Short mmCIF file of C-alpha atoms in Angstrom, two decimals:
data_model
loop_
_atom_site.label_atom_id
_atom_site.label_comp_id
_atom_site.label_asym_id
_atom_site.label_seq_id
_atom_site.Cartn_x
_atom_site.Cartn_y
_atom_site.Cartn_z
CA MET A 777 0.92 42.01 42.14
CA ASP A 778 0.12 40.18 39.05
CA ILE A 779 2.60 37.39 38.21
CA HIS A 780 3.24 38.92 34.73
CA ASP A 781 4.36 42.21 36.38
CA GLU A 782 7.24 40.35 38.13
CA ARG A 783 10.41 41.05 36.43
CA ARG A 784 12.72 38.88 38.69
CA SER A 785 13.24 35.16 38.19
CA GLU A 786 13.03 34.36 41.96
CA ALA A 787 10.31 35.29 44.26
CA ARG A 788 10.86 38.54 46.36
CA SER A 789 11.18 38.60 50.10
CA THR A 790 9.40 41.41 51.74
CA LEU A 791 11.16 42.65 54.96
CA HIS A 792 9.30 42.77 58.29
CA ARG A 793 11.80 45.29 59.96
CA THR A 794 13.96 48.18 58.65
CA TRP A 795 17.13 47.04 56.97
CA ASN A 796 19.62 49.76 56.08
CA VAL A 797 22.64 49.30 53.82
CA SER A 798 25.28 51.49 52.66
CA VAL A 799 25.40 52.16 48.81
CA ASP A 800 28.48 53.22 46.81
CA SER A 801 28.29 54.68 43.31
CA GLU A 802 30.43 56.81 41.11
CA VAL A 803 27.21 59.14 40.80
CA PHE A 804 26.73 59.91 44.45
CA GLY A 805 29.64 58.55 46.42
CA SER A 806 28.39 56.64 49.45
CA ARG A 807 24.87 56.77 50.84
CA CYS A 808 22.68 55.09 53.35
CA ALA A 809 19.65 53.26 51.73
CA GLN A 810 16.71 51.21 53.14
CA VAL A 811 16.06 47.79 51.51
CA LEU A 812 12.49 47.49 50.47
CA ASP A 813 12.56 43.87 49.21
CA TYR A 814 15.13 41.43 47.81
CA SER A 815 15.57 38.08 46.01
CA PRO A 816 18.58 36.08 45.28
CA SER A 817 18.89 37.95 41.96
CA GLY A 818 17.78 41.44 42.83
CA ILE A 819 17.10 44.18 45.40
CA LYS A 820 14.99 47.24 45.73
CA LEU A 821 16.30 50.19 47.51
CA CYS A 822 15.06 53.50 48.71
CA LEU A 823 17.65 56.33 48.85
CA ALA A 824 17.21 60.00 49.98
CA ALA A 825 17.24 62.44 46.97
CA VAL A 826 19.55 60.84 44.53
CA SER A 827 19.68 61.97 40.83
CA GLY A 828 21.74 60.89 37.85
CA LEU A 829 21.38 57.19 38.23
CA GLU A 830 20.77 55.28 34.94
CA PRO A 831 20.03 51.70 34.04
CA GLY A 832 23.29 49.88 33.78
CA MET A 833 25.23 51.81 36.36
CA ARG A 834 27.20 49.77 38.92
CA LEU A 835 26.46 50.05 42.69
CA THR A 836 28.40 48.26 45.56
CA ILE A 837 26.08 47.39 48.48
CA HIS A 838 27.42 47.04 51.99
CA HIS A 839 25.69 45.46 54.96
CA PRO A 840 26.94 47.69 57.97
CA GLY A 841 28.67 45.79 60.82
CA THR A 842 29.51 42.79 58.51
CA SER A 843 31.90 41.96 55.82
CA SER A 844 29.08 41.29 53.44
CA SER A 845 29.04 43.24 50.20
CA TYR A 846 27.51 42.86 46.72
CA VAL A 847 27.99 44.43 43.30
CA ALA A 848 24.63 45.23 41.61
CA THR A 849 23.71 46.90 38.32
CA VAL A 850 20.88 49.47 38.19
CA ALA A 851 17.87 47.93 36.37
CA TRP A 852 15.49 50.94 36.83
CA CYS A 853 15.33 54.07 38.94
CA ARG A 854 12.15 56.21 39.93
CA SER A 855 12.51 59.55 41.83
CA GLN A 856 9.41 60.76 43.71
CA HIS A 857 9.39 63.58 46.25
CA ARG A 858 12.61 63.48 48.09
CA THR A 859 13.40 59.87 47.52
CA THR A 860 14.61 57.61 44.79
CA THR A 861 13.53 53.98 44.41
CA VAL A 862 16.17 51.79 42.72
CA GLY A 863 15.63 48.26 41.25
CA ALA A 864 18.98 46.52 40.89
CA GLU A 865 20.21 43.26 39.62
CA LEU A 866 22.76 41.46 42.03
CA VAL A 867 25.71 40.55 40.10
CA GLU A 868 28.31 39.08 42.55
CA THR A 869 29.77 39.51 45.86
CA ALA A 870 32.31 42.38 46.16
CA ALA A 871 34.74 39.69 47.64
CA ALA A 872 34.75 37.93 44.47
CA VAL A 873 35.47 41.26 42.55
CA ARG A 874 38.44 42.09 44.77
CA GLN A 875 39.86 38.56 44.27
CA ALA A 876 39.73 38.85 40.50
CA CYS A 877 41.68 42.25 40.51
#
């Protein structure tokens, strides 16, 4: 990847094992997704057959078996075959959102 193609401000970390998360959205409810890569400011996910996601939509990402959750905003979305790849900007932890309410 060319450095000029990078859209995140921090370097991405590629995973060396499968890392699944649960993703909640108003568009599709709750779905399991595979994390493809991540950085402190963003995450790339692969979901099975999701349509209707648009840039700016809010996602909540949960790490199963933990209390870790994050709020993210869809930056881009690409559907191909039976999967959808989503790039999202991590906004804040969900715990911080709950405390603010």
